PDB file of C-alpha atoms and ligand atoms in Angstrom:
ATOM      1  CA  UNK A  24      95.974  75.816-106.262  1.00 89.00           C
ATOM      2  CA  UNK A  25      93.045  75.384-103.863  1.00 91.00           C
ATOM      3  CA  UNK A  26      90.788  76.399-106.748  1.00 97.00           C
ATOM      4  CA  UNK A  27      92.200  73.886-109.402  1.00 98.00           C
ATOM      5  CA  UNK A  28      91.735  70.759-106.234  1.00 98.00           C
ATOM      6  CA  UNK A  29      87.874  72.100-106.310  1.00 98.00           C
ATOM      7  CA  UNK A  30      87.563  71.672-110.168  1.00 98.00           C
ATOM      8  CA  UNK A  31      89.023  68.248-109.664  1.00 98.00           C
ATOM      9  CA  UNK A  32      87.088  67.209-106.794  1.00 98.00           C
ATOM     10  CA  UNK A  33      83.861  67.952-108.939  1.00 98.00           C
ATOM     11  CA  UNK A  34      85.231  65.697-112.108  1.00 98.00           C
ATOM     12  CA  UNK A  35      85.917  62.859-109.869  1.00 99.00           C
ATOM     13  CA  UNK A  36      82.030  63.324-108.192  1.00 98.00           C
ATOM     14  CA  UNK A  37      80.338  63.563-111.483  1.00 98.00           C
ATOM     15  CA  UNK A  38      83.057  60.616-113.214  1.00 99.00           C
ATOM     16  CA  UNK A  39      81.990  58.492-109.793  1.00 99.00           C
ATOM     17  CA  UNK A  40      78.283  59.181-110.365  1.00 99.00           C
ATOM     18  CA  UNK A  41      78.353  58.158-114.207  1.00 99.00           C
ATOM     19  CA  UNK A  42      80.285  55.150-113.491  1.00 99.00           C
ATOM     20  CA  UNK A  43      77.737  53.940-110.453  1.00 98.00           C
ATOM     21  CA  UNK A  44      74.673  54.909-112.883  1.00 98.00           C
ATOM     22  CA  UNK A  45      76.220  51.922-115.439  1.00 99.00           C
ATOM     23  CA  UNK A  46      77.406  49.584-113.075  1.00 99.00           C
ATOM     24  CA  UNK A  47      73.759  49.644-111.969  1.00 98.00           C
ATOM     25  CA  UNK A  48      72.736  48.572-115.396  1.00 98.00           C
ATOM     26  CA  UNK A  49      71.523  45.172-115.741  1.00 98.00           C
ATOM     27  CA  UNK A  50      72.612  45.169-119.233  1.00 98.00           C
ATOM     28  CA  UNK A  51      76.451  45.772-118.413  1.00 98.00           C
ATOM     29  CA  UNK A  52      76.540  43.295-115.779  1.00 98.00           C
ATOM     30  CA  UNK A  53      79.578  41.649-117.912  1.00 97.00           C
ATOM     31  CA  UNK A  54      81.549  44.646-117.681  1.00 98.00           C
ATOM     32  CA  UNK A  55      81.387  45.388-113.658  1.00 98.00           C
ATOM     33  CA  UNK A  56      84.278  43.393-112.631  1.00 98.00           C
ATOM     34  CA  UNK A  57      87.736  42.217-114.590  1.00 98.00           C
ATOM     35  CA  UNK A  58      87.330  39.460-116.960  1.00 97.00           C
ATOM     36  CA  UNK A  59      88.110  35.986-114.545  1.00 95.00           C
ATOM     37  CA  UNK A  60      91.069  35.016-115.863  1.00 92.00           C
ATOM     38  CA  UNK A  61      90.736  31.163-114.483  1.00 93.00           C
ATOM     39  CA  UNK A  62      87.284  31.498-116.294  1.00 92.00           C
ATOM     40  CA  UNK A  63      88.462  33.006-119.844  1.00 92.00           C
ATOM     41  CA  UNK A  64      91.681  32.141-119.898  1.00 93.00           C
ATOM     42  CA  UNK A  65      92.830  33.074-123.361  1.00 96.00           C
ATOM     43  CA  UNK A  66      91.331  36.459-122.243  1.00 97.00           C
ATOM     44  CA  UNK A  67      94.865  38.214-122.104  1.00 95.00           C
ATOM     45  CA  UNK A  68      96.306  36.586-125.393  1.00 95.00           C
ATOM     46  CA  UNK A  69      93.381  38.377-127.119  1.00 95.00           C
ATOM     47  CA  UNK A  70      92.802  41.824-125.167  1.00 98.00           C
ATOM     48  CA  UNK A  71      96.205  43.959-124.115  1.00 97.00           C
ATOM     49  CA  UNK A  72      94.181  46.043-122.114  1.00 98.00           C
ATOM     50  CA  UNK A  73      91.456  44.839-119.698  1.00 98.00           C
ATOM     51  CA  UNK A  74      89.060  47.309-118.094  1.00 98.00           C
ATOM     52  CA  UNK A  75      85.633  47.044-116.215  1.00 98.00           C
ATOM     53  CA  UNK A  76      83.842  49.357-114.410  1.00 99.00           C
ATOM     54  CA  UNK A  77      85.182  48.789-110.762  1.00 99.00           C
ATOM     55  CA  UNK A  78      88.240  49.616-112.253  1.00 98.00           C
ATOM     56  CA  UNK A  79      87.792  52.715-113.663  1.00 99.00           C
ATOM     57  CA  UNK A  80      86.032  53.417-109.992  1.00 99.00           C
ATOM     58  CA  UNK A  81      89.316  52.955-108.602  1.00 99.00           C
ATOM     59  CA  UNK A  82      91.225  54.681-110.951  1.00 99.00           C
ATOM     60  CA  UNK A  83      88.759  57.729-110.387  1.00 99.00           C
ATOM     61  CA  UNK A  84      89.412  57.555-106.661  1.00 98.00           C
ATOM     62  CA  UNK A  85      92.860  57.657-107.449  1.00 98.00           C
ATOM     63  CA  UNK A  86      92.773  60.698-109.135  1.00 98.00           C
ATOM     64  CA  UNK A  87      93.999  58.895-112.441  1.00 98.00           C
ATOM     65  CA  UNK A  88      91.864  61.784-114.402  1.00 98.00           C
ATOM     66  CA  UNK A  89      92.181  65.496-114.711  1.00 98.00           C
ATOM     67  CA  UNK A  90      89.272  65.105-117.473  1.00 98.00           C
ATOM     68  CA  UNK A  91      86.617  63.556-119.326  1.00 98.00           C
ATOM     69  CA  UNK A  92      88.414  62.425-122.209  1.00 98.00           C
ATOM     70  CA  UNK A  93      91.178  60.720-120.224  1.00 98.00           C
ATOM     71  CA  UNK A  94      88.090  58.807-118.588  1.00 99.00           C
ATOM     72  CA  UNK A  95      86.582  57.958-121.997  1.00 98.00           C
ATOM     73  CA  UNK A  96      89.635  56.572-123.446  1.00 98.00           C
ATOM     74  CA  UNK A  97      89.715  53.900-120.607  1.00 99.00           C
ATOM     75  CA  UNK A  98      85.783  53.812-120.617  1.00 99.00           C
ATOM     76  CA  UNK A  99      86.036  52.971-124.346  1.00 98.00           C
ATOM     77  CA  UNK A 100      88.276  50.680-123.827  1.00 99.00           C
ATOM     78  CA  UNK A 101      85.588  48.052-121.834  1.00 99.00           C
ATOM     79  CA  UNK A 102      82.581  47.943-124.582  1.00 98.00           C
ATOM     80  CA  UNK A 103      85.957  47.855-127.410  1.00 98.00           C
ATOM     81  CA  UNK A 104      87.898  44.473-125.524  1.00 98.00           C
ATOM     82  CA  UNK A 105      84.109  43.213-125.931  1.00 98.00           C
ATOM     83  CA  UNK A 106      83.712  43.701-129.542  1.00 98.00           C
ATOM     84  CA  UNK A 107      87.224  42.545-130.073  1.00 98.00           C
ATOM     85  CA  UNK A 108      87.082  39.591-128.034  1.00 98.00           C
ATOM     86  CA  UNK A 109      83.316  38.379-129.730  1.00 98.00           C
ATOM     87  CA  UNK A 110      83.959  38.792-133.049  1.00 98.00           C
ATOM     88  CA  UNK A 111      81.908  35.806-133.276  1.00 98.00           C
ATOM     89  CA  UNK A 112      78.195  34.466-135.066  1.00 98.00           C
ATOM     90  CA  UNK A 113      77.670  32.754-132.489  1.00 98.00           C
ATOM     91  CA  UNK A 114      74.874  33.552-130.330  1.00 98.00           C
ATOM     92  CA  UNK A 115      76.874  34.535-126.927  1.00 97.00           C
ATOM     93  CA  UNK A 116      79.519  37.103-128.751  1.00 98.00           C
ATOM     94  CA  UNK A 117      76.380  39.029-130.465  1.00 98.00           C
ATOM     95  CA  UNK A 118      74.735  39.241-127.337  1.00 98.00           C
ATOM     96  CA  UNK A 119      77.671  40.978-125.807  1.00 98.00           C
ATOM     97  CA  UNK A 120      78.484  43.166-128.613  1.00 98.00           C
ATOM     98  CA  UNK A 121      74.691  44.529-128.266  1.00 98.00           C
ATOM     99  CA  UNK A 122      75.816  45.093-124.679  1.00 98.00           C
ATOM    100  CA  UNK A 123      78.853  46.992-125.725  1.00 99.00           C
ATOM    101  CA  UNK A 124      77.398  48.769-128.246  1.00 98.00           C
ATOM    102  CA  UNK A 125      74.672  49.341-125.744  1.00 99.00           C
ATOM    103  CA  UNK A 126      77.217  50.846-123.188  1.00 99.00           C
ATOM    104  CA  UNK A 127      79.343  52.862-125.698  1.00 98.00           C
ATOM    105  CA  UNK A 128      75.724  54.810-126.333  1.00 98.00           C
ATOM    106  CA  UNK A 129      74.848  54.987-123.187  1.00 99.00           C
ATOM    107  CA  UNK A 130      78.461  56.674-121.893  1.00 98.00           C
ATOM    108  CA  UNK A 131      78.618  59.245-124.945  1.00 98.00           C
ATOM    109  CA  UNK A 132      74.798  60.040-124.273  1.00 98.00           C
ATOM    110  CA  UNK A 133      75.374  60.892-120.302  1.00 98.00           C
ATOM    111  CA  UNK A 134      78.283  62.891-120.973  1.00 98.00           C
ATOM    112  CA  UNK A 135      76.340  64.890-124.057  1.00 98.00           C
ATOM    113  CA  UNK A 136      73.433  65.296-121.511  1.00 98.00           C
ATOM    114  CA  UNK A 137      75.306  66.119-118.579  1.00 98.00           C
ATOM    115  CA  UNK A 138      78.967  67.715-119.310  1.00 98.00           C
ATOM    116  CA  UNK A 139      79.159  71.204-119.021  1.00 98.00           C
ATOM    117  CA  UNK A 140      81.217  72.145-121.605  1.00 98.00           C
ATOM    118  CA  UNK A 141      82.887  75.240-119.831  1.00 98.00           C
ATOM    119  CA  UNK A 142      83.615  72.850-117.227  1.00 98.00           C
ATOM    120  CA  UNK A 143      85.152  70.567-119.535  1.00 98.00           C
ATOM    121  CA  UNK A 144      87.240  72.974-120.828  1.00 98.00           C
ATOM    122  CA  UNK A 145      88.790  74.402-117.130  1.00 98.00           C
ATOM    123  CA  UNK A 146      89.487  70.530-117.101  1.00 98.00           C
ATOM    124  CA  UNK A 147      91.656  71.222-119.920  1.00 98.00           C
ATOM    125  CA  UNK A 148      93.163  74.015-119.353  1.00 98.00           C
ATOM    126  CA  UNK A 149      94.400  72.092-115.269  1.00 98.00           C
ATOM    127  CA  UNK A 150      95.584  69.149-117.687  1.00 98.00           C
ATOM    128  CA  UNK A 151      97.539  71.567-119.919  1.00 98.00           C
ATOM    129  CA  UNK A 152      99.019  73.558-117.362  1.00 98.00           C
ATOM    130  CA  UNK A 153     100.976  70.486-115.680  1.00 97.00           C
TER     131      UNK A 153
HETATM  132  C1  LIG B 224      83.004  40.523-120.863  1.00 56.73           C
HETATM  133  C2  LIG B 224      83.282  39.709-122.085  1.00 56.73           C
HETATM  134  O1  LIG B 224      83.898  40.198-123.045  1.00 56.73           O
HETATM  135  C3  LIG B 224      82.837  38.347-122.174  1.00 56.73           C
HETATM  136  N1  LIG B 224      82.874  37.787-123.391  1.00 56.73           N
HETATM  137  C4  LIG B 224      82.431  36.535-123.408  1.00 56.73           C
HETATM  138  N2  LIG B 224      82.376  35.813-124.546  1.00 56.73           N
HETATM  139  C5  LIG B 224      82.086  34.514-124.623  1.00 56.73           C
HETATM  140  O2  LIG B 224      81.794  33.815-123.652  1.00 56.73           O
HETATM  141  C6  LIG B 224      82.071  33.905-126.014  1.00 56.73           C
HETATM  142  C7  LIG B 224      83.426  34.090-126.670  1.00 56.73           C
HETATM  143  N3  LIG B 224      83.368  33.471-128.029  1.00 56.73           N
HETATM  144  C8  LIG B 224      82.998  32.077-127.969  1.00 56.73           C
HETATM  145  C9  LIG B 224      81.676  31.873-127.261  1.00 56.73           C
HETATM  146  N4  LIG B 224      81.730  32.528-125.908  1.00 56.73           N
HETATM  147  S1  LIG B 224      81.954  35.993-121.876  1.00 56.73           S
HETATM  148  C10 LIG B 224      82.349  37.512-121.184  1.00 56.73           C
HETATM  149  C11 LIG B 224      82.147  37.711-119.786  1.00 56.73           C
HETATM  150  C12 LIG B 224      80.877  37.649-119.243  1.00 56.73           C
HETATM  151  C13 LIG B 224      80.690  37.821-117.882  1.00 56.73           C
HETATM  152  O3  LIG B 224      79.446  37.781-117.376  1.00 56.73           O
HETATM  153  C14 LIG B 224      81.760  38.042-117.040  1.00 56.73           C
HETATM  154  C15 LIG B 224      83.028  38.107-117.573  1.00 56.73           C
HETATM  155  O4  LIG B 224      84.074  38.343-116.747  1.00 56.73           O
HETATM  156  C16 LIG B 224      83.245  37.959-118.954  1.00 56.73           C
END
């Protein structure tokens, strides 16, 4: 009810707001847009499941999520296809495995900071009840 479409409204400001705050981030300039394929183009062989910031923007706008965790798992999923696709010595894959290691911090560190966990949890509760 109108109630529930309030809750929502708020995860999708605060989800919008996190995801701006990191795209914003120098250091995760790599992870703002999809991966080009005609640039990387063994990039699908390797990673099943591409995702980038703008992406999860849309997906947010979309009203893909009914909570946090449903937004992590595809957050995750941009600073994992990193570390999976650099597994690498060489210089360039460490430097973006510091910046997905650097982003996977950074997300879990917002959301500690700045989740209300009651909030959270009426998240939950909208998700279980459909
Ligand atoms: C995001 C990501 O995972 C990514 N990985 C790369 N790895 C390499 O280039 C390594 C792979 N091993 C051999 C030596 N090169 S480049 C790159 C990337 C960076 C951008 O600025 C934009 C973009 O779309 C993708």
């Amino acid at each position: 009810e109108e109630q529930e479409e309030d809750v929502l409204r708020e995860l999708r400001l605060f989800l919008r707001n996190v995801t701006e705050r990191l795209a914003l981030d120098r250091r995760f300039k790599a992870f703002t847009k999809p991966v080009d394929i005609e640039e990387v183009p063994d990039y699908l062989i390797v990673i099943r499941k591409p995702m980038d910031l703008s992406t999860l923007l849309t997906n947010i706008d979309e009203h893909k999520y009914v909570t946090v965790s449903e937004f992590m798992s595809d957050a995750d999923l941009i600073w994992q296809n990193a570390l999976e696709y650099n597994p690498d010595s060489d210089p360039m894959d460490r430097h973006i495995r510091h910046r997905a290691c650097a982003l996977k911090d950074t997300v879990r560190a917002i959301i500690r900071d700045e989740l209300d966990e009651d909030f959270d949890r009426v998240c939950e509760e909208i998700k279980e009840s459909r």
